[in-house]
Short mmCIF file of C-alpha atoms in Angstrom, two decimals:
data_model
loop_
_atom_site.label_atom_id
_atom_site.label_comp_id
_atom_site.label_asym_id
_atom_site.label_seq_id
_atom_site.Cartn_x
_atom_site.Cartn_y
_atom_site.Cartn_z
CA MET L 1 0.00 0.00 0.00
CA ALA L 2 1.24 3.49 -0.87
CA SER L 3 1.38 5.98 1.99
CA SER L 4 -1.05 8.89 1.91
CA ALA L 5 -0.10 11.43 -0.72
CA PRO L 6 0.50 15.03 0.30
CA THR L 7 -2.38 17.39 -0.47
CA LEU L 8 -1.87 19.05 -3.84
CA LYS L 9 -0.96 22.70 -3.30
CA SER L 10 -0.29 25.59 -5.63
CA PHE L 11 3.28 25.54 -6.97
CA ASN L 12 5.47 26.58 -9.88
CA LEU L 13 7.77 24.46 -11.99
CA ALA L 14 10.26 25.02 -14.79
CA LEU L 15 10.95 22.70 -17.72
CA ILE L 16 14.42 23.25 -19.19
CA GLN L 17 14.50 22.39 -22.89
CA LEU L 18 18.26 22.01 -22.92
CA GLY L 19 20.36 22.61 -26.01
CA GLN L 20 24.07 22.28 -26.82
CA VAL L 21 24.26 18.63 -25.72
CA GLY L 22 27.41 17.36 -27.40
CA SER L 23 30.18 14.81 -27.01
CA ASP L 24 31.93 16.57 -24.09
CA LYS L 25 30.18 15.46 -20.89
CA THR L 26 31.94 18.10 -18.75
CA LYS L 27 30.58 20.86 -20.99
CA ASN L 28 27.14 19.27 -21.01
CA LEU L 29 27.04 19.25 -17.22
CA ALA L 30 28.32 22.81 -16.95
CA HIS L 31 25.70 24.06 -19.40
CA ALA L 32 22.90 22.19 -17.62
CA ARG L 33 24.01 23.72 -14.33
CA GLU L 34 23.96 27.22 -15.84
CA ARG L 35 20.42 26.74 -17.11
CA ILE L 36 19.23 25.36 -13.75
CA LEU L 37 20.64 28.45 -12.02
CA GLU L 38 18.92 30.63 -14.63
CA ALA L 39 15.57 28.90 -14.11
CA ALA L 40 15.87 29.17 -10.32
CA SER L 41 16.65 32.91 -10.43
CA ARG L 42 13.67 33.85 -12.62
CA LYS L 43 13.15 37.62 -12.67
CA ASP L 44 9.86 37.96 -14.58
CA GLY L 45 7.62 35.86 -12.35
CA PRO L 46 7.49 33.50 -9.38
CA LYS L 47 10.50 31.30 -8.86
CA PRO L 48 9.99 27.57 -9.42
CA GLN L 49 9.86 25.06 -6.57
CA LEU L 50 10.57 22.22 -9.02
CA ILE L 51 13.01 22.28 -11.96
CA VAL L 52 13.16 19.60 -14.65
CA LEU L 53 15.84 18.57 -17.15
CA PRO L 54 15.24 16.47 -20.30
CA GLU L 55 16.05 12.89 -21.21
CA CYS L 56 19.73 12.05 -21.78
CA PHE L 57 20.99 15.56 -20.97
CA ASN L 58 24.62 14.68 -20.21
CA SER L 59 25.42 12.72 -23.38
CA PRO L 60 24.39 12.29 -27.01
CA TYR L 61 21.27 10.16 -27.37
CA GLY L 62 21.92 6.83 -29.06
CA ALA L 63 22.38 3.16 -28.28
CA THR L 64 26.05 3.30 -29.23
CA HIS L 65 26.68 6.25 -26.89
CA PHE L 66 25.11 4.83 -23.72
CA PRO L 67 28.00 2.48 -22.76
CA ALA L 68 30.63 5.20 -23.20
CA TYR L 69 28.77 7.80 -21.10
CA ALA L 70 27.24 5.53 -18.44
CA GLU L 71 27.89 6.32 -14.77
CA THR L 72 27.49 4.19 -11.66
CA ILE L 73 25.07 5.73 -9.17
CA GLY L 74 24.74 3.02 -6.52
CA TYR L 75 21.60 4.42 -4.89
CA LYS L 76 19.18 2.05 -3.17
CA PRO L 77 15.91 3.36 -1.70
CA GLY L 78 15.86 3.30 2.08
CA GLU L 79 19.64 3.03 2.41
CA PRO L 80 21.96 5.93 3.39
CA TYR L 81 23.43 7.66 0.35
CA ASP L 82 25.77 10.65 0.22
CA PRO L 83 25.60 12.29 -3.24
CA SER L 84 28.81 14.23 -2.57
CA LYS L 85 30.69 10.91 -2.45
CA SER L 86 28.91 9.36 -5.45
CA GLU L 87 30.91 7.76 -8.24
CA SER L 88 28.69 9.74 -10.61
CA ASN L 89 29.87 13.25 -11.47
CA THR L 90 26.38 13.96 -12.77
CA VAL L 91 24.80 13.05 -9.43
CA LYS L 92 27.33 15.27 -7.63
CA MET L 93 26.48 18.23 -9.88
CA LEU L 94 22.71 17.77 -9.63
CA SER L 95 22.77 17.37 -5.86
CA SER L 96 24.98 20.42 -5.46
CA VAL L 97 22.87 22.71 -7.64
CA ALA L 98 19.60 21.53 -6.04
CA LYS L 99 21.02 22.48 -2.65
CA GLU L 100 22.46 25.76 -3.97
CA THR L 101 19.12 26.82 -5.46
CA GLY L 102 16.96 25.35 -2.70
CA THR L 103 14.66 23.69 -5.24
CA TRP L 104 13.39 20.21 -6.01
CA LEU L 105 15.23 18.95 -9.08
CA LEU L 106 14.23 16.20 -11.48
CA GLY L 107 17.60 15.68 -13.10
CA GLY L 108 16.46 14.48 -16.52
CA THR L 109 17.95 11.10 -17.37
CA ILE L 110 21.45 9.73 -17.80
CA PRO L 111 22.87 6.38 -18.89
CA GLU L 112 23.46 4.40 -15.68
CA ARG L 113 25.71 1.35 -15.22
CA GLU L 114 24.74 -1.00 -12.41
CA ALA L 115 27.94 -2.08 -10.66
CA SER L 116 26.76 -5.55 -9.63
CA THR L 117 25.53 -6.66 -13.07
CA GLY L 118 27.09 -4.30 -15.60
CA ASN L 119 23.58 -3.64 -16.94
CA LEU L 120 22.92 -0.24 -18.49
CA TYR L 121 19.74 1.72 -17.78
CA ASN L 122 18.17 5.00 -18.87
CA THR L 123 17.77 6.51 -15.41
CA ALA L 124 16.12 9.56 -13.85
CA THR L 125 17.19 10.89 -10.45
CA VAL L 126 15.41 13.36 -8.16
CA TYR L 127 16.90 15.69 -5.54
CA SER L 128 15.40 17.56 -2.61
CA PRO L 129 16.13 21.25 -1.87
CA ARG L 130 18.75 19.95 0.59
CA GLY L 131 20.53 18.09 -2.18
CA GLU L 132 19.43 14.63 -1.06
CA LEU L 133 18.88 11.99 -3.75
CA VAL L 134 15.30 10.98 -2.95
CA ALA L 135 14.15 8.93 -5.95
CA LEU L 136 15.55 6.94 -8.86
CA TYR L 137 13.60 5.60 -11.82
CA ARG L 138 14.87 3.32 -14.58
CA LYS L 139 12.98 3.52 -17.88
CA ILE L 140 10.71 0.47 -18.01
CA HIS L 141 9.62 0.46 -21.66
CA LEU L 142 12.62 0.62 -23.99
CA PHE L 143 12.35 2.62 -27.21
CA ASP L 144 12.51 -0.11 -29.86
CA ILE L 145 10.70 0.98 -33.04
CA ASP L 146 10.98 0.44 -36.78
CA ILE L 147 8.90 2.70 -39.04
CA PRO L 148 10.04 1.86 -42.61
CA GLY L 149 11.51 4.83 -44.42
CA LYS L 150 11.25 6.99 -41.30
CA ILE L 151 13.13 5.82 -38.21
CA THR L 152 14.62 2.68 -36.70
CA PHE L 153 15.88 2.77 -33.12
CA LYS L 154 16.60 0.07 -30.55
CA GLU L 155 17.49 1.10 -27.02
CA SER L 156 17.57 -2.61 -26.15
CA GLU L 157 20.80 -3.00 -28.15
CA THR L 158 22.60 -1.69 -25.07
CA LEU L 159 20.02 -0.89 -22.37
CA THR L 160 18.04 -3.04 -19.93
CA GLY L 161 14.50 -2.06 -18.93
CA GLY L 162 13.78 -1.14 -15.33
CA ASP L 163 11.37 -3.20 -13.25
CA SER L 164 9.80 -0.85 -10.72
CA LEU L 165 7.62 2.25 -10.57
CA SER L 166 8.71 5.40 -8.79
CA TYR L 167 7.31 8.67 -7.51
CA PHE L 168 8.44 11.27 -5.00
CA ASP L 169 6.63 13.33 -2.38
CA THR L 170 7.19 17.04 -1.93
CA GLU L 171 5.46 19.52 0.35
CA PHE L 172 3.19 20.47 -2.58
CA ALA L 173 2.47 17.26 -4.56
CA ARG L 174 3.15 13.59 -5.18
CA VAL L 175 4.98 13.48 -8.52
CA GLY L 176 5.00 10.34 -10.68
CA LEU L 177 7.92 9.46 -12.90
CA GLY L 178 8.28 7.93 -16.34
CA ILE L 179 10.60 8.39 -19.30
CA CYS L 180 9.63 9.13 -22.90
CA TYR L 181 8.39 5.88 -24.50
CA ASP L 182 6.72 4.98 -21.18
CA VAL L 183 3.96 7.47 -22.09
CA ARG L 184 2.62 5.01 -24.68
CA PHE L 185 1.73 2.57 -21.90
CA PRO L 186 -1.28 3.99 -20.03
CA GLU L 187 -0.99 1.41 -17.27
CA LEU L 188 2.09 3.13 -15.82
CA ALA L 189 0.32 6.45 -15.27
CA ALA L 190 -2.89 4.71 -14.19
CA VAL L 191 -1.08 2.83 -11.44
CA GLY L 192 0.74 5.97 -10.31
CA ALA L 193 -2.43 8.03 -10.23
CA ARG L 194 -4.19 5.42 -8.13
CA LYS L 195 -1.24 5.51 -5.75
CA GLY L 196 -1.88 9.21 -5.25
CA CYS L 197 0.24 10.99 -7.86
CA GLN L 198 -1.39 14.28 -8.86
CA VAL L 199 1.41 15.33 -11.23
CA PHE L 200 3.46 13.30 -13.71
CA ILE L 201 6.66 14.43 -15.40
CA TYR L 202 8.49 12.32 -17.98
CA PRO L 203 11.91 13.47 -19.24
CA SER L 204 11.61 12.63 -22.94
CA ALA L 205 13.04 12.91 -26.44
CA PHE L 206 10.49 12.21 -29.15
CA ASN L 207 11.72 12.51 -32.74
CA LEU L 208 10.62 14.28 -35.91
CA THR L 209 8.48 11.30 -36.99
CA THR L 210 6.57 10.50 -33.80
CA GLY L 211 6.65 14.02 -32.34
CA PRO L 212 4.21 15.66 -34.78
CA LEU L 213 1.90 12.63 -34.56
CA HIS L 214 1.72 11.79 -30.91
CA TRP L 215 3.70 14.09 -28.57
CA GLN L 216 0.83 16.32 -27.50
CA LEU L 217 -1.86 13.66 -28.06
CA LEU L 218 -0.32 11.17 -25.63
CA GLN L 219 0.26 13.73 -22.88
CA ARG L 220 -3.26 15.09 -23.12
CA ALA L 221 -4.61 11.53 -23.13
CA ARG L 222 -2.70 10.52 -19.99
CA ALA L 223 -3.77 13.76 -18.27
CA VAL L 224 -7.46 13.22 -19.07
CA ASP L 225 -7.35 9.44 -18.42
CA ASN L 226 -6.19 10.01 -14.88
CA GLN L 227 -7.29 13.62 -14.21
CA VAL L 228 -3.74 14.71 -13.40
CA PHE L 229 -1.24 17.34 -14.48
CA PHE L 230 1.04 15.73 -17.05
CA GLY L 231 4.23 17.03 -18.66
CA MET L 232 7.23 15.95 -20.70
CA CYS L 233 10.58 17.74 -20.91
CA SER L 234 12.52 17.39 -24.16
CA PRO L 235 15.98 18.41 -25.29
CA ALA L 236 16.13 21.20 -27.87
CA ARG L 237 16.29 20.13 -31.50
CA ASP L 238 19.79 19.86 -33.00
CA LEU L 239 19.83 18.84 -36.65
CA SER L 240 23.63 18.36 -36.51
CA ALA L 241 23.21 15.57 -33.92
CA GLY L 242 22.66 11.92 -34.71
CA TYR L 243 19.19 11.99 -33.13
CA HIS L 244 16.81 14.83 -33.91
CA ALA L 245 14.59 15.62 -30.91
CA TRP L 246 11.12 17.05 -31.43
CA GLY L 247 11.39 19.61 -28.63
CA HIS L 248 8.04 21.17 -27.63
CA SER L 249 8.39 20.56 -23.88
CA LEU L 250 4.84 20.61 -22.59
CA MET L 251 2.58 20.73 -19.54
CA VAL L 252 -1.10 19.74 -19.61
CA ASP L 253 -3.78 20.15 -16.94
CA PRO L 254 -6.29 17.50 -15.73
CA MET L 255 -8.88 18.66 -18.27
CA GLY L 256 -6.41 18.25 -21.14
CA ALA L 257 -5.72 21.96 -21.63
CA VAL L 258 -2.16 22.87 -22.62
CA LEU L 259 -0.70 25.13 -19.94
CA ALA L 260 2.61 25.84 -21.68
CA GLU L 261 4.57 24.53 -24.64
CA ALA L 262 8.05 25.35 -25.91
CA GLY L 263 9.09 25.54 -29.54
CA HIS L 264 12.02 23.45 -30.75
CA GLU L 265 14.95 25.65 -29.66
CA GLU L 266 16.60 25.85 -26.25
CA ASP L 267 14.16 27.41 -23.79
CA ILE L 268 12.87 27.42 -20.23
CA ILE L 269 9.11 27.27 -19.78
CA HIS L 270 7.55 28.17 -16.45
CA VAL L 271 4.24 26.65 -15.39
CA HIS L 272 1.87 27.37 -12.52
CA ILE L 273 0.05 24.37 -11.06
CA ASP L 274 -3.38 25.28 -9.67
CA PRO L 275 -4.91 22.62 -7.40
CA GLN L 276 -8.40 24.03 -7.99
CA VAL L 277 -8.27 22.76 -11.60
CA PHE L 278 -7.43 19.29 -10.27
CA GLU L 279 -10.26 19.37 -7.75
CA ASN L 280 -12.81 20.73 -10.25
CA ALA L 281 -11.92 18.09 -12.85
CA ARG L 282 -12.42 15.24 -10.40
CA ALA L 283 -15.60 16.69 -8.92
CA GLY L 284 -17.22 17.53 -12.25
CA ILE L 285 -16.32 14.31 -14.10
CA PRO L 286 -15.94 11.82 -11.23
CA VAL L 287 -14.38 8.89 -13.08
CA THR L 288 -12.11 8.15 -10.13
CA THR L 289 -15.16 6.91 -8.22
CA GLN L 290 -17.02 5.41 -11.19
CA ARG L 291 -14.58 2.72 -12.33
CA ARG L 292 -16.10 -0.78 -12.53
CA PHE L 293 -13.48 -3.09 -11.09
CA ASP L 294 -16.22 -5.69 -10.75
CA VAL L 295 -16.24 -5.83 -14.58
CA TYR L 296 -12.56 -5.29 -15.44
CA PRO L 297 -9.39 -5.56 -13.35
CA ASP L 298 -7.70 -2.72 -11.50
CA VAL L 299 -4.16 -2.61 -12.92
CA SER L 300 -2.93 -1.00 -9.70
CA ALA L 301 -4.14 -3.84 -7.46
#
């Protein structure tokens, strides 16, 4: 059984659509840190309590790149973990900047190498305003697709899929995690929502084939399915890179309305989360109390 979720409160978040992700990991990390500091010091509106980076922000995105850029994190939920002594330079940076800015930080994803098995994962990490690593999520559904004449990609050439769900509690919301291709599997968000998640954020990197077709559609669908706030944070588009990201980082409310959307260039979008919209959606269209688990199974049971 999941513990009781915190009551959803008004808060602000920032999605960083990061650009300039190249072959130099040190430069990638430095640039990400600069943009986090920029988002946290917003001058033209309320400062965010939660900052989000995109999928694969510290390395080029591609099955052949994951082994070369993978880092060992070594975090296990419930066990003591000191990010400042981590083997992962990315974890050290993210923990440090979360503490420096005093914000919650969803640190996008990075290629992770598990020390005990050598397995590689596409992994998201989350940090508290004190710099503590509080959650880790390994992408469950690997991006293996083949659309003739358009795109072929197989994460499974080098990555292993994760095997557990994850969310994290803040003082303002319970936030569910997923990564990119996970959005095509409604069960993941359905289970999270029934465990109390009011907000979902998936670091992601759709491409120029699937982005125009399904990027907004899938996020609006998951938001309306579960009457939650739903967002995905993409890298900026770089046509000189091997993988061309769609961009268009997005946040949708529980009624399916788009709250904010980036273009395809590097950007920071700020979003206000209003709990009244959440409450009104669930009161007006009460599907959360109308499901017929006597007729079909509850996937969260």
